[in-house]
XYZ file of C-alpha atoms in Angstrom:
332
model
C 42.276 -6.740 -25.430
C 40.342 -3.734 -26.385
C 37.205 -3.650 -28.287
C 36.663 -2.478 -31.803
C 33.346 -2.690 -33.573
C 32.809 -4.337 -36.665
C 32.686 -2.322 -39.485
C 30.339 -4.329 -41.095
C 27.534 -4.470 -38.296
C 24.654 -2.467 -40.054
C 24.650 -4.439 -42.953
C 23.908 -7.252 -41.090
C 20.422 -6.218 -39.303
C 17.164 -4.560 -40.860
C 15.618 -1.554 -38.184
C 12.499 -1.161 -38.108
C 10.346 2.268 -37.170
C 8.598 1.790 -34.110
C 5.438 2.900 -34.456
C 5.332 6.660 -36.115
C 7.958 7.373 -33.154
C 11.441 8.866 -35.077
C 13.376 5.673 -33.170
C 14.251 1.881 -35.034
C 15.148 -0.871 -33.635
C 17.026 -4.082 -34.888
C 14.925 -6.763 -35.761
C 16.275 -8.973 -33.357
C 17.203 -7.521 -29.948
C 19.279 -9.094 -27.006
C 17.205 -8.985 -23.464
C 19.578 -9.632 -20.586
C 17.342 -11.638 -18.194
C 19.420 -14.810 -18.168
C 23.034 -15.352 -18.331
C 24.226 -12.197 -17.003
C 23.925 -12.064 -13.496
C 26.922 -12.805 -11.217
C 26.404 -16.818 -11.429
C 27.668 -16.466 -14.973
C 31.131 -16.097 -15.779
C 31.629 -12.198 -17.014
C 33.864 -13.107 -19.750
C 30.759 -15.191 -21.552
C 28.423 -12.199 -21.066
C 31.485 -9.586 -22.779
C 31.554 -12.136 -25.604
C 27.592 -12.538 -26.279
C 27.439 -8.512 -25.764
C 30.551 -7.945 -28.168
C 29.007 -10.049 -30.808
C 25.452 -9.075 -30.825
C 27.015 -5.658 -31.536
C 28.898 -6.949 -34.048
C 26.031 -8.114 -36.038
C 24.078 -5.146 -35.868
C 21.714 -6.012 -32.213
C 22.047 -2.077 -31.543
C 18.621 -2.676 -28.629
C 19.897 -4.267 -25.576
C 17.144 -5.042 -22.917
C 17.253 -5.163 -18.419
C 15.149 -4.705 -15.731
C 15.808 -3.846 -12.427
C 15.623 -7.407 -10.949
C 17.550 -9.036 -13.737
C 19.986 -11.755 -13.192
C 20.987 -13.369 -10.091
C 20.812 -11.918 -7.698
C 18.326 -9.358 -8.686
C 20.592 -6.077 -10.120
C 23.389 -7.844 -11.232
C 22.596 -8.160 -14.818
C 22.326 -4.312 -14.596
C 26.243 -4.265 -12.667
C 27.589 -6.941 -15.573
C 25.826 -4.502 -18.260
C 27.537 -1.798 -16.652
C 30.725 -3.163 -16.481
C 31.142 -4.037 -19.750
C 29.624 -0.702 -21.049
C 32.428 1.307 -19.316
C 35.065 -1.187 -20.530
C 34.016 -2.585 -24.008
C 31.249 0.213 -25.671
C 31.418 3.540 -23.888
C 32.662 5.099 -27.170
C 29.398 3.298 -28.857
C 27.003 4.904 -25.997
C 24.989 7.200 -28.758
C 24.973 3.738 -30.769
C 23.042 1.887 -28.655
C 19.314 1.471 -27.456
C 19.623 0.556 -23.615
C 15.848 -0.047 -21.666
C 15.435 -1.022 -17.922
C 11.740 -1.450 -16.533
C 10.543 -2.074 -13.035
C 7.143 -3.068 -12.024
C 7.981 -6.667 -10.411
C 9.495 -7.342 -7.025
C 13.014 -5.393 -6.311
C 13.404 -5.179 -3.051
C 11.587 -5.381 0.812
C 8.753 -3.682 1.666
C 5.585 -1.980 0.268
C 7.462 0.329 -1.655
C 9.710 -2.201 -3.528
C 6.908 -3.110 -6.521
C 4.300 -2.758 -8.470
C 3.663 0.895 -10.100
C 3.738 3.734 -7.760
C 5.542 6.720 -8.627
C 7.498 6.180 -5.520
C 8.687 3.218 -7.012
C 8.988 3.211 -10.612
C 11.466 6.692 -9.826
C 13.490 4.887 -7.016
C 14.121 2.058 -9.152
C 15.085 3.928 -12.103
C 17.658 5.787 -9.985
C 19.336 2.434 -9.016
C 19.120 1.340 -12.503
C 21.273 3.942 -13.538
C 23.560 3.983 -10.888
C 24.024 0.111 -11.121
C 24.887 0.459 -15.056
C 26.810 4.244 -14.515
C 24.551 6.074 -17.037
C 23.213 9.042 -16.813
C 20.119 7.930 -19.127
C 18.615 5.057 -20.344
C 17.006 5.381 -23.773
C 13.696 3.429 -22.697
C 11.826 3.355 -19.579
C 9.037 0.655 -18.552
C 6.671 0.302 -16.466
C 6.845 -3.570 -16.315
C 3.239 -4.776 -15.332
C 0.136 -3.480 -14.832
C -0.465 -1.894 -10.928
C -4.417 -2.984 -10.095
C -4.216 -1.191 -6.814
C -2.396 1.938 -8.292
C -4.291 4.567 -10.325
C -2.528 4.327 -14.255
C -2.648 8.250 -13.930
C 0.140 7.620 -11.303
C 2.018 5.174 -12.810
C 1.803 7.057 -16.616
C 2.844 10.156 -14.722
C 5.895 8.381 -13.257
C 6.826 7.660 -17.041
C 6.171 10.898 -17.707
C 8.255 12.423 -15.234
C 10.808 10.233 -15.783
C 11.333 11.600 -19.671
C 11.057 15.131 -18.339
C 13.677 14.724 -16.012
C 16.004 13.723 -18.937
C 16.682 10.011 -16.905
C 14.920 7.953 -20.008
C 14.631 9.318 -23.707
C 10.771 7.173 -24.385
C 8.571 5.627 -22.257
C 7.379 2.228 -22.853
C 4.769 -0.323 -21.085
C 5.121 -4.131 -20.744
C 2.088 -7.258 -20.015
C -0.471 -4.537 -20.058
C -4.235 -5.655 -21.658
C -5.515 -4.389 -25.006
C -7.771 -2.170 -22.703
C -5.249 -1.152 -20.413
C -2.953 -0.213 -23.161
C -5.060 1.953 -24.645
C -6.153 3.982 -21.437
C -2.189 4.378 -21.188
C -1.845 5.631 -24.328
C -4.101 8.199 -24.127
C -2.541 9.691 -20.528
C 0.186 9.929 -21.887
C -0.665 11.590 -25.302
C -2.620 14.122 -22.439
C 0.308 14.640 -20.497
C 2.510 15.245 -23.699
C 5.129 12.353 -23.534
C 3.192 9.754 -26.316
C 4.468 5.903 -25.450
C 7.004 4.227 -27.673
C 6.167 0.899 -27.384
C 4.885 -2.262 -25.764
C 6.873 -5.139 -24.534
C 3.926 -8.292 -24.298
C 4.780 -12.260 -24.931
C 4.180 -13.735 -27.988
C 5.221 -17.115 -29.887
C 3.676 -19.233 -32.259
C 1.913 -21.286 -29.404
C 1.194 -18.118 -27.503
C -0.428 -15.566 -29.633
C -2.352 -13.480 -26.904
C -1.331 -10.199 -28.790
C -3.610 -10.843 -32.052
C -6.502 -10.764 -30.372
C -7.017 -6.989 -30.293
C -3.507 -5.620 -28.950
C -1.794 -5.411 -32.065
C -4.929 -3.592 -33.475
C -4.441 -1.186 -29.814
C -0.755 -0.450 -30.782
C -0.912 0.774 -34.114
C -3.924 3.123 -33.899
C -1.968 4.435 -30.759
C 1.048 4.136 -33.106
C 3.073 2.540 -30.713
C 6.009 0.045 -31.562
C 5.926 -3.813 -30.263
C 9.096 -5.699 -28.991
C 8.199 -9.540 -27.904
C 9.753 -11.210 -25.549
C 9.574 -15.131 -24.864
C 9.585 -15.967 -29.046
C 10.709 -19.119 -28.156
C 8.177 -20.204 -25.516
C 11.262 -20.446 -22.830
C 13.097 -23.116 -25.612
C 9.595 -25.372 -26.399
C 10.742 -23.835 -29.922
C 13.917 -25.355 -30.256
C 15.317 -28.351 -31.343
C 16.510 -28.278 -27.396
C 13.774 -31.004 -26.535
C 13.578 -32.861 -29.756
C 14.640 -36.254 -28.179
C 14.071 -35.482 -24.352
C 14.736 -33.246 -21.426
C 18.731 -32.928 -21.003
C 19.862 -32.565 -16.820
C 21.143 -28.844 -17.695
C 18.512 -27.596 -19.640
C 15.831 -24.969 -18.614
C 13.166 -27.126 -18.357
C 15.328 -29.140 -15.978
C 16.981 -26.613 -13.943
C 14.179 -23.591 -13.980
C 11.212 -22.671 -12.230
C 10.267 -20.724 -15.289
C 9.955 -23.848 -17.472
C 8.780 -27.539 -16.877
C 8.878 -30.466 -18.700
C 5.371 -30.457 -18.327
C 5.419 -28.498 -20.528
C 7.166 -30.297 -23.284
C 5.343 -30.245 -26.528
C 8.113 -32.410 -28.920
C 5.509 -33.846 -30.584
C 4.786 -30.318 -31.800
C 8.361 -29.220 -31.537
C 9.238 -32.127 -34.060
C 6.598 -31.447 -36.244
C 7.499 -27.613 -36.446
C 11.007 -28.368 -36.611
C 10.229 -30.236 -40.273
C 8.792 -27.406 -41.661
C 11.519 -24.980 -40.847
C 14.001 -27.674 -42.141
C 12.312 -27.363 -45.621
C 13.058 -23.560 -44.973
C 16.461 -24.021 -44.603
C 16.280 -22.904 -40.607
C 16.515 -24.419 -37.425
C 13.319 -24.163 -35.838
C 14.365 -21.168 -33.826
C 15.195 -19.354 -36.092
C 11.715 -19.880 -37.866
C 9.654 -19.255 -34.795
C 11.740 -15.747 -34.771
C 10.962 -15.304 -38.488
C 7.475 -16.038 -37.812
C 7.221 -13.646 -35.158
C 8.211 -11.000 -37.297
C 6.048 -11.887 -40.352
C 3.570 -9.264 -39.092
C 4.957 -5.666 -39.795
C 3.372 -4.173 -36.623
C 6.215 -5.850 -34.720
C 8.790 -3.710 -34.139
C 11.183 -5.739 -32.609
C 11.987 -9.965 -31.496
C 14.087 -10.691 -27.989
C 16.144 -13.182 -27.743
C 17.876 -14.500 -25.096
C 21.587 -16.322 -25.472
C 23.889 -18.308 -23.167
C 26.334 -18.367 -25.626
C 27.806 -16.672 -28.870
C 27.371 -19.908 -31.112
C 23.525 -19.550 -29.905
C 23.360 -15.873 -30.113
C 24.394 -16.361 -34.378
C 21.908 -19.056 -34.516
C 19.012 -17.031 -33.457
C 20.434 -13.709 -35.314
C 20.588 -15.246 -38.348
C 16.604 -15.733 -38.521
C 16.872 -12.102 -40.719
C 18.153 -13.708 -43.230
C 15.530 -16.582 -43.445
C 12.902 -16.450 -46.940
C 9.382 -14.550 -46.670
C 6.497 -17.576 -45.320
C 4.609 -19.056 -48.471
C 0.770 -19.499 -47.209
C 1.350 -23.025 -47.492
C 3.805 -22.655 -44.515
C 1.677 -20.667 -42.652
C -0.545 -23.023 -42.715
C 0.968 -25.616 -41.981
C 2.122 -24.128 -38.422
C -1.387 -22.570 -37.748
C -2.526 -26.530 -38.180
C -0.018 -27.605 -35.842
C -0.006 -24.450 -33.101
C -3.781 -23.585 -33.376
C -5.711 -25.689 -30.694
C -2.129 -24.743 -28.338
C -1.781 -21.446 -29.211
C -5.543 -20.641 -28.275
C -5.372 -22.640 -24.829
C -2.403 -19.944 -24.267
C -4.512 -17.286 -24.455
């Protein structure tokens, strides 16, 4: 059956200006690193895609080694774009970055301009575009002058394969030094992809302050600490979770006596707690943009639906900063 947008989809989602660039972004944007590589079922992946659309998720976020194995979340995206939203293509925000490990050899990471070109290359020819709208350089390169890696973004734009440039887990300091290459070299960054949660709040301490006197945009990724921020591990660690199944998450890791005390106060919100720890990630107006992940559509409306949540009182803020404080600075 062919796809038709809803009609309704940009009432459904605020966009916010990143930085003093010309481009918004939803509030809430979907990031493809789970659940789309070829050990999902492509049918699941159209569905989440088709509704995120629907509700107004215009930003749609890869990476070169997305999915399993690394590319194929690229080749699903791809897919789908030609058969569900190739009429939408001047609709949507689409960003790949590269920076971690894509393939052999001393050339296949990090943030050489040898690299970060090659990969964007593959990006587009694995999703059949012709452009992406942002480009990242994914981490920081210590061994790799940033003149080279900036001038890789750079050339990148110029060459008409990526409409912004963007940067991703780069320090306050490092950020800044980026910034001003590329205001030198004429192609200003758009925006800065770095982790943030409510028990991971790295980004306050200075970076925040970095992007918006290089008026740059923020998009955060990991809002919900990899599911800590869920009511997923309320009452234990179930066999198919993350946290059972993922290198990325252990139950180590396992905060529910924090989880359940968070999840109380979003309950007198009228949220689940993920969709407060979204709302609360957005609370600041220097963030652009939230990414979520989703294995499923019920999920994905879950976690959209955190635009629609009421404003923090102080009393609420508060209340999580008394519960997340000693954790969030031990994240640091």
């Amino acid at each position: 059956m062919s796809y038709r947008a809803d009609d309704e989809r940009y009432k459904r989602q605020p966009y916010n200006r990143s930085g003093r660039s010309g481009l918004r972004l939803p509030a809430v944007s979907l990031g493809l690193w789970h659940n789309f590589g070829d050990d999902r079922p492509v049918e699941n992946s159209r569905a989440i895609l088709r509704r995120a659309f629907d509700l107004g998720v215009t930003h749609f976020d890869l990476a070169n080694n997305y999915g399993v194995p690394y590319g194929s979340a690229e080749r699903t995206f791809g897919r789908i774009l030609r058969e569900d939203f190739l009429p939408y293509r001047d609709e949507l925000i689409i960003s790949t970055k590269a920076g971690y490990d894509m393939w052999p050899g001393p050339y296949g990471e990090w943030g050489s301009r040898k690299y970060l070109l090659a990969s964007l290359d593959q990006s587009l020819g694995r999703m059949g575009l012709d452009y992406v709208d942002i480009f990242y350089s994914h981490r920081p390169d210590p061994d790799t002058p940033l003149e080279e890696t900036m001038g890789a973004l750079d050339r990148a734009v110029r060459s008409g394969k990526a409409l912004y440039a963007g940067i991703s887990n780069y320090s306050p300091e490092q950020t800044a030094q980026a910034a001003r290459i590329m205001r030198e070299l004429g192609t200003p960054l758009l925006i800065h992809q770095p982790s943030y949660s409510m028990i991971n709040r790295w980004i306050e301490d200075g970076l925040l302050d970095t992007l918006e006197e290089a008026g740059m945009g923020c998009i955060v990724f990991s809002p919900l600490a990899q599911g800590v921020l869920t009511d997923r591990y309320l009452k234990g660690v179930p066999a198919d979770s993350r946290a059972a199944t993922s290198r990325f998450l252990t139950p180590d890791r396992i905060d529910r006596e924090l989880a359940r005390d968070l999840d109380e106060i979003a309950r007198g919100r009228g949220q689940t707690l993920a969709q407060m720890a979204l709302s609360w990630t957005l609370r600041d107006p220097r963030v652009t943009s939230v990414l979520i992940g989703a294995s499923s559509v019920g999920q994905l409306e879950d976690n959209v639906a955190c635009v629609d949540g009421p404003a923090f009182t102080e009393d609420e803020l508060d209340a999580i900063d008394k519960i997340t404080g000693p954790r969030a600075a031990a994240g640091r």
